[in-house]
Coordinates of C-alpha atoms and ligand atoms in Angstrom, one line a residue:
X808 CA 50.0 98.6 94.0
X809 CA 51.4 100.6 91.6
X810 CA 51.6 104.1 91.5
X811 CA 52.2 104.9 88.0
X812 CA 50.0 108.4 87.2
X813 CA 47.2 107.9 84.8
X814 CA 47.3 110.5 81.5
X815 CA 43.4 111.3 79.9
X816 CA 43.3 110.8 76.3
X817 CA 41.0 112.9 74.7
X818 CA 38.6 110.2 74.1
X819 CA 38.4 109.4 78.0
X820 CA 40.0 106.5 78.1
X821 CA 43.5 106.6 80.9
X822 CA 47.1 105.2 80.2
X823 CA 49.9 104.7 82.4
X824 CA 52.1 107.7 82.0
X825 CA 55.1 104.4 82.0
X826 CA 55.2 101.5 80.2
X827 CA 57.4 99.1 79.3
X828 CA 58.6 99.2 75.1
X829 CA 59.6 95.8 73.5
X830 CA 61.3 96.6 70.6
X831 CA 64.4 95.1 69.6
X832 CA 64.0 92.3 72.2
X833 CA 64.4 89.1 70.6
X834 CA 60.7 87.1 70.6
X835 CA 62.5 84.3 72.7
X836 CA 63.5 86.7 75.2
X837 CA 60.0 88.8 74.9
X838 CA 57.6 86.8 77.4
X839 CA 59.6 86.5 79.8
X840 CA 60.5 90.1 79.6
X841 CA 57.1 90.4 79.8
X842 CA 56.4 88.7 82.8
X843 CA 59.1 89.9 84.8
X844 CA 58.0 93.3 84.0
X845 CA 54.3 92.9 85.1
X846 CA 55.8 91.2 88.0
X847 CA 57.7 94.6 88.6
X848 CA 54.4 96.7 88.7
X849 CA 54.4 98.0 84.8
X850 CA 50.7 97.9 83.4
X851 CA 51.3 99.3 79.8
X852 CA 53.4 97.3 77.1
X853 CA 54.2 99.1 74.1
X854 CA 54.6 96.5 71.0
X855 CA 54.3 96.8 67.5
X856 CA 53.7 94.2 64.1
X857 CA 57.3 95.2 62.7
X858 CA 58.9 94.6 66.3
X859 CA 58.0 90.6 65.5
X860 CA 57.1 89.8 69.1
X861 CA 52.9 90.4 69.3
X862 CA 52.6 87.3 70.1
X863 CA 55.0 86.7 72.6
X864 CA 53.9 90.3 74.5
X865 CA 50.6 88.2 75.0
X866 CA 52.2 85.2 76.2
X867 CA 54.1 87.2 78.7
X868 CA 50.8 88.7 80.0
X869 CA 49.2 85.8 80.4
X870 CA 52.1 84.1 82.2
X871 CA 51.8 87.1 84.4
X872 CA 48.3 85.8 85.4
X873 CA 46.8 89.3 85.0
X874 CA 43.3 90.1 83.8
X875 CA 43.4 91.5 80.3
X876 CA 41.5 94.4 81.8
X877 CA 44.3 95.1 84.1
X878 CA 47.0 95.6 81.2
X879 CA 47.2 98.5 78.9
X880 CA 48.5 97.3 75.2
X881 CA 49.2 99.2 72.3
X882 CA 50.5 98.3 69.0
X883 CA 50.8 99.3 65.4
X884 CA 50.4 99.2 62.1
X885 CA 53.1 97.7 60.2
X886 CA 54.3 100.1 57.3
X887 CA 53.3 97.4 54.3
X888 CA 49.8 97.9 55.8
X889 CA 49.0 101.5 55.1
X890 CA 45.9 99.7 52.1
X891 CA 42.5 99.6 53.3
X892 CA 42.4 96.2 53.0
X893 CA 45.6 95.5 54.4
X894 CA 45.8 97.8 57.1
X895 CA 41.9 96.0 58.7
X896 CA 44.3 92.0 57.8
X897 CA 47.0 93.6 59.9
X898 CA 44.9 94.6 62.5
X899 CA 43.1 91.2 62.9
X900 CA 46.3 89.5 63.1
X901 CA 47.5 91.4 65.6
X902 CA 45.0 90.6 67.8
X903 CA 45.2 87.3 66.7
X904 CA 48.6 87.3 67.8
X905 CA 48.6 88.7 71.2
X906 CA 44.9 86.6 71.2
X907 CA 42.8 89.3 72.4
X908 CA 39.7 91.0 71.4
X909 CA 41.3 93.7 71.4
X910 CA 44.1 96.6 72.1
X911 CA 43.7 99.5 74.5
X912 CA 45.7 101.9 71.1
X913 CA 46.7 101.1 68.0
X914 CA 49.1 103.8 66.5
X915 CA 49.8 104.1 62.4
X916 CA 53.4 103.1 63.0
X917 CA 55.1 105.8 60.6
X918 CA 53.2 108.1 58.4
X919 CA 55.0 107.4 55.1
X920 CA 54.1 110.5 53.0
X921 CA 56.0 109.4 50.1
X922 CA 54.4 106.0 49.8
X923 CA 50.5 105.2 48.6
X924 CA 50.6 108.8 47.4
X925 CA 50.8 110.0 50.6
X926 CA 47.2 109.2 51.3
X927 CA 47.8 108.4 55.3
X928 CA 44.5 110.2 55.9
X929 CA 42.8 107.1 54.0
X930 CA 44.3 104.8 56.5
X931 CA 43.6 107.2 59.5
X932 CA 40.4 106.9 58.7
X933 CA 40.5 103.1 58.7
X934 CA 41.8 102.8 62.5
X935 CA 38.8 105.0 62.9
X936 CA 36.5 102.1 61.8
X937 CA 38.5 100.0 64.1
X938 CA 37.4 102.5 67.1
X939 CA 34.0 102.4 66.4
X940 CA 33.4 99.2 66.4
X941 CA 35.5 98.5 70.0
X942 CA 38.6 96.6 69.0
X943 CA 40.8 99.4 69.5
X944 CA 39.9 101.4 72.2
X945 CA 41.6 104.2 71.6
X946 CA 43.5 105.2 68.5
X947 CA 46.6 107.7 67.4
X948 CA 49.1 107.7 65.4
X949 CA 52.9 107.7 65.7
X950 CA 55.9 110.2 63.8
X951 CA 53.6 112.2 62.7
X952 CA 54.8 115.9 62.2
X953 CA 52.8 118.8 62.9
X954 CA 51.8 119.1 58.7
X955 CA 50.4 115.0 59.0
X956 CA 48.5 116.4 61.6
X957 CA 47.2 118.9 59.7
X958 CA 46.4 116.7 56.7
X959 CA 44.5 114.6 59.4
X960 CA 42.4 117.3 60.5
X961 CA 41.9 118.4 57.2
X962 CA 40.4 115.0 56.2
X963 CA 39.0 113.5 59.2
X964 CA 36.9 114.2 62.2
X965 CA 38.6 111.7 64.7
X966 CA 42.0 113.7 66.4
X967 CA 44.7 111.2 67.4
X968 CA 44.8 110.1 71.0
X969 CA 48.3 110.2 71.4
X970 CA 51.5 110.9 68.8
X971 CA 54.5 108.7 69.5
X972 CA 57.5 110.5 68.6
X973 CA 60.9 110.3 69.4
X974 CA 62.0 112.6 72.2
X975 CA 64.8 112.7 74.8
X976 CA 67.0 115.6 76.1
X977 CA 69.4 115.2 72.9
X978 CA 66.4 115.4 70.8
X979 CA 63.6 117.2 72.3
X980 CA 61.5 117.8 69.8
X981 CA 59.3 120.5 71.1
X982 CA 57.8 121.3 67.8
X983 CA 55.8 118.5 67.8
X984 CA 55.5 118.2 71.1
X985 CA 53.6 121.9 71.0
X986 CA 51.4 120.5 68.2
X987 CA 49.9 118.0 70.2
X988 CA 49.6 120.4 73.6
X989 CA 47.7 122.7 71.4
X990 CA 45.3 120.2 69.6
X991 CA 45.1 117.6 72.6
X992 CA 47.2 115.1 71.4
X993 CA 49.4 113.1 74.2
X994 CA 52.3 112.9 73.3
X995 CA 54.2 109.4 74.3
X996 CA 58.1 110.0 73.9
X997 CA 60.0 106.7 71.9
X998 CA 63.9 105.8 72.9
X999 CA 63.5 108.3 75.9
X1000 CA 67.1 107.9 77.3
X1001 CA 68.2 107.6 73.4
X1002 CA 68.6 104.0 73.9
X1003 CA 71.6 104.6 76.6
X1004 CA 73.3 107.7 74.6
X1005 CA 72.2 110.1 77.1
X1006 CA 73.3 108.5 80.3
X1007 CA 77.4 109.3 80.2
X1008 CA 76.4 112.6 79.8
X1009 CA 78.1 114.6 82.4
X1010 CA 75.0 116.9 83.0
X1011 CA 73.1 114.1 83.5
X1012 CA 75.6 112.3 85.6
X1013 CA 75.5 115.5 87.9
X1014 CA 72.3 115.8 88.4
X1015 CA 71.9 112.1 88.9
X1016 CA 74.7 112.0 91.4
X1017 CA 73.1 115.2 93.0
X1018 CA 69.9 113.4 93.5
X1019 CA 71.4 110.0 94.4
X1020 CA 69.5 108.1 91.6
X1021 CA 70.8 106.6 88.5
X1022 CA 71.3 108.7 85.0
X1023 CA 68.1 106.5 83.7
X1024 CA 66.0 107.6 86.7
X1025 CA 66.7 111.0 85.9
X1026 CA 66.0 111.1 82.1
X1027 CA 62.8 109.7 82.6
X1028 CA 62.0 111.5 86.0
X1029 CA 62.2 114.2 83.0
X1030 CA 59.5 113.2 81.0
X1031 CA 57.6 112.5 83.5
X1032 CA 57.6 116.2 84.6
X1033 CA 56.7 117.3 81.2
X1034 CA 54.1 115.3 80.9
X1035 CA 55.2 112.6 78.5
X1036 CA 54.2 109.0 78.2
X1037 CA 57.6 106.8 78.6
X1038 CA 58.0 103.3 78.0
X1039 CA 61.7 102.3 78.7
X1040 CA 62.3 99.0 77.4
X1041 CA 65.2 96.9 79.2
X1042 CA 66.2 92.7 79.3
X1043 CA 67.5 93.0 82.5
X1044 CA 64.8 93.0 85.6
X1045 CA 67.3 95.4 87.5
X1046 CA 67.0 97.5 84.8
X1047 CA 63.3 97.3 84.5
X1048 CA 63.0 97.6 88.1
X1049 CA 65.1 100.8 88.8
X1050 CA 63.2 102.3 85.0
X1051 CA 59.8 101.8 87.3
X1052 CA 61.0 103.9 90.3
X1053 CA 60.6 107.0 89.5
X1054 CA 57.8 108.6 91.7
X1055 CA 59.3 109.0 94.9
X1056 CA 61.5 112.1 94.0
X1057 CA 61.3 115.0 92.1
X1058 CA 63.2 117.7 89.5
X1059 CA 63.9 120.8 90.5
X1060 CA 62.7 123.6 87.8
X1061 CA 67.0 124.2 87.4
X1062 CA 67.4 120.4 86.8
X1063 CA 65.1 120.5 84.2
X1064 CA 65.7 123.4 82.3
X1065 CA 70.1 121.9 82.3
X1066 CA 68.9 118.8 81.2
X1067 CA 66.4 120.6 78.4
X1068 CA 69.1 122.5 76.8
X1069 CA 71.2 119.1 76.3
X1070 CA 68.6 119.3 73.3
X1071 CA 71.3 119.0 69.8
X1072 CA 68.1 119.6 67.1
X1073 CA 68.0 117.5 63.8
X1074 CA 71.1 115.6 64.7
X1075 CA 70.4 114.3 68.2
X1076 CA 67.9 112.1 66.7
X1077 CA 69.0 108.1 67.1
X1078 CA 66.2 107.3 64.4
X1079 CA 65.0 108.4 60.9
X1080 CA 63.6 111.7 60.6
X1081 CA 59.3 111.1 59.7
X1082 CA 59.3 113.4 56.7
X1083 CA 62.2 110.5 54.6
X1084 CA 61.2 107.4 55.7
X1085 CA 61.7 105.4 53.7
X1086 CA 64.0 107.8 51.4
Ligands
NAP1083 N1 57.1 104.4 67.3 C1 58.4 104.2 67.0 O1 58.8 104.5 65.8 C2 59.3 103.7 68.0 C3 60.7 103.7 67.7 C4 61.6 103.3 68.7 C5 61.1 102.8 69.9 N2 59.7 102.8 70.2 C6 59.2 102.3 71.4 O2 59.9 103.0 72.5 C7 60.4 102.0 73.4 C8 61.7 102.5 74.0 O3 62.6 102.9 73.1 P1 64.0 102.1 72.7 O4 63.8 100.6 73.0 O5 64.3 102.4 71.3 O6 65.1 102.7 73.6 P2 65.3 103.2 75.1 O7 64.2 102.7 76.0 O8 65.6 104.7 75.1 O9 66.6 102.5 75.5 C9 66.8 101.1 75.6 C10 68.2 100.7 75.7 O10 68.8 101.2 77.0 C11 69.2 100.2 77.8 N3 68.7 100.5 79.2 C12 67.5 100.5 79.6 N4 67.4 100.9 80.9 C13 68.7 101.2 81.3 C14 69.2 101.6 82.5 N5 68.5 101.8 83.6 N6 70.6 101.8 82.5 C15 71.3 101.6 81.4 N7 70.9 101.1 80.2 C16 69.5 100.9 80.2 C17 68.6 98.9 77.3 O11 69.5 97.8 77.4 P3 69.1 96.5 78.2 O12 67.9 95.9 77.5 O13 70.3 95.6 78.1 O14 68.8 96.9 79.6 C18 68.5 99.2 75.8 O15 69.7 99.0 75.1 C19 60.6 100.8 72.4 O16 60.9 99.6 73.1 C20 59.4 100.8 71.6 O17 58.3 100.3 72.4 C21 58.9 103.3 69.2

């Protein structure tokens, strides 16, 4: 079976250090993806209410013909949802959606401090009901920077599981990263090979050709040394496949540090920076 690493959350509960992501794939295209992926030997699925495909993530795990216990899912909270009220409707359709009772994490999807006055705290403190009362077993939050997390400790008792950020080598963001180290938060790193920027790199292409694996097995053989979550996502089962192998060789300390410094700050980021979105 599979032997994907489990990471403790600081609530207990275990996730797959790799998953399988399933934004931008289109929701005709998403069970099957799905499938084929849990056919590969992936046990997390990373989805979310704005990627439009909830429903079709469950499809694909039940054409897998997996227990639901067997299948790690998180997903999150759209941003039009940050209300009270709307953020516990979002919450029951999504588990509507993927028809389950409920997720294994459910993540504020962007913190939005210049919308609803800023108050994410009020909707932290929402998914904190959803906890409690078992449909979300555990909960975090995602593009959170380290003064969010402040703001949430400031106003809550309930620390994030897990904060899922963008991180890759062009964009590295150690920062946060720290934050979460410090205040045990895992953190789960989003595009992790930049959504194919990194892989012409010629540092990368070195060290992949050094270590006869492809420039994707390398980037994410990476993370996985720091001590990230990943969840590449890919259409194509090769893809998928070769994304999963990844524990049967390892980074030298040199390897890692080359492929560290490939780290371009501010603009290395392929998304929007958390602190001006929306602008
Ligand atoms: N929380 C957030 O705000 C946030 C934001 C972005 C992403 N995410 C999550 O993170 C997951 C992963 O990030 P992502 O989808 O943005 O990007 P990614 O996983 O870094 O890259 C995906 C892209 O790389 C290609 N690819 C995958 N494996 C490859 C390989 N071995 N060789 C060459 N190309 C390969 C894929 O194409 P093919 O499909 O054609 O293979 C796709 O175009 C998402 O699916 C989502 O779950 C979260």
């Amino acid at each position: 079976m599979s032997n994907v690493p489990a990471i403790a959350l600081n609530d207990g509960a275990r996730i797959p250090q790799l998953g399988f992501g399933v934004f931008q794939i289109e929701p005709a295209r998403t069970a099957k993806a799905v499938t084929a992926a849990l056919e590969i030997g992936y046990r997390h699925i990373d989805t979310a209410e704005m990627y439009g495909n909830e429903k079709e993530v469950g499809e694909g795990i039940r054409g897998a013909g997996l227990d639901r216990a067997d299948v790690f899912i998180t997903s999150k909270l759209n941003n039009g949802s940050h209300k009270p009220d709307d953020a516990r409707r979002a919450f029951d359709n999504t588990l509507k959606a993927l028809e389950s009772e409920y997720v294994d994490l459910f993540l504020i999807h962007w913190p939005l401090p210049t919308l609803y006055g800023g108050d994410f705290a009020t909707t932290w403190n929402v998914l904190v009901e959803f906890a409690k009362d078992g449909r979300a077993r555990s909960i975090g939050v995602s593009n959170f920077q380290p003064a969010h997390l402040d703001r949430l400790a400031a106003e809550s008792d309930t620390v994030p599981a897990v904060n899922q950020i963008e991180a890759h080598p062009y964009f590295t963001n150690e920062e946060v990263r720290a934050y979460g180290r410090e205040h045990g938060i895992a953190t789960e790193a989003w595009s992790p090979i930049a959504q194919g920027k990194v892989l012409v790199d010629p540092v990368i292409k070195r060290i992949a050709d050094a270590a006869g694996r492809s420039p994707a097995q390398v980037v994410l053989r990476w993370h996985i040394q720091r001590g990230d979550i990943v969840f590449p996502k890919s259409v194509s089962p090769d893809r998928m496949r070769s994304n999963f192998h990844l524990f049967d060789f390892e980074l030298d300390n040199s390897d890692i540090d080359a492929i560290s410094t490939l780290d371009r700050g501010e603009p290395g980021r392929t998304g929007p920076n958390p602190d001006n979105i929306p602008k």
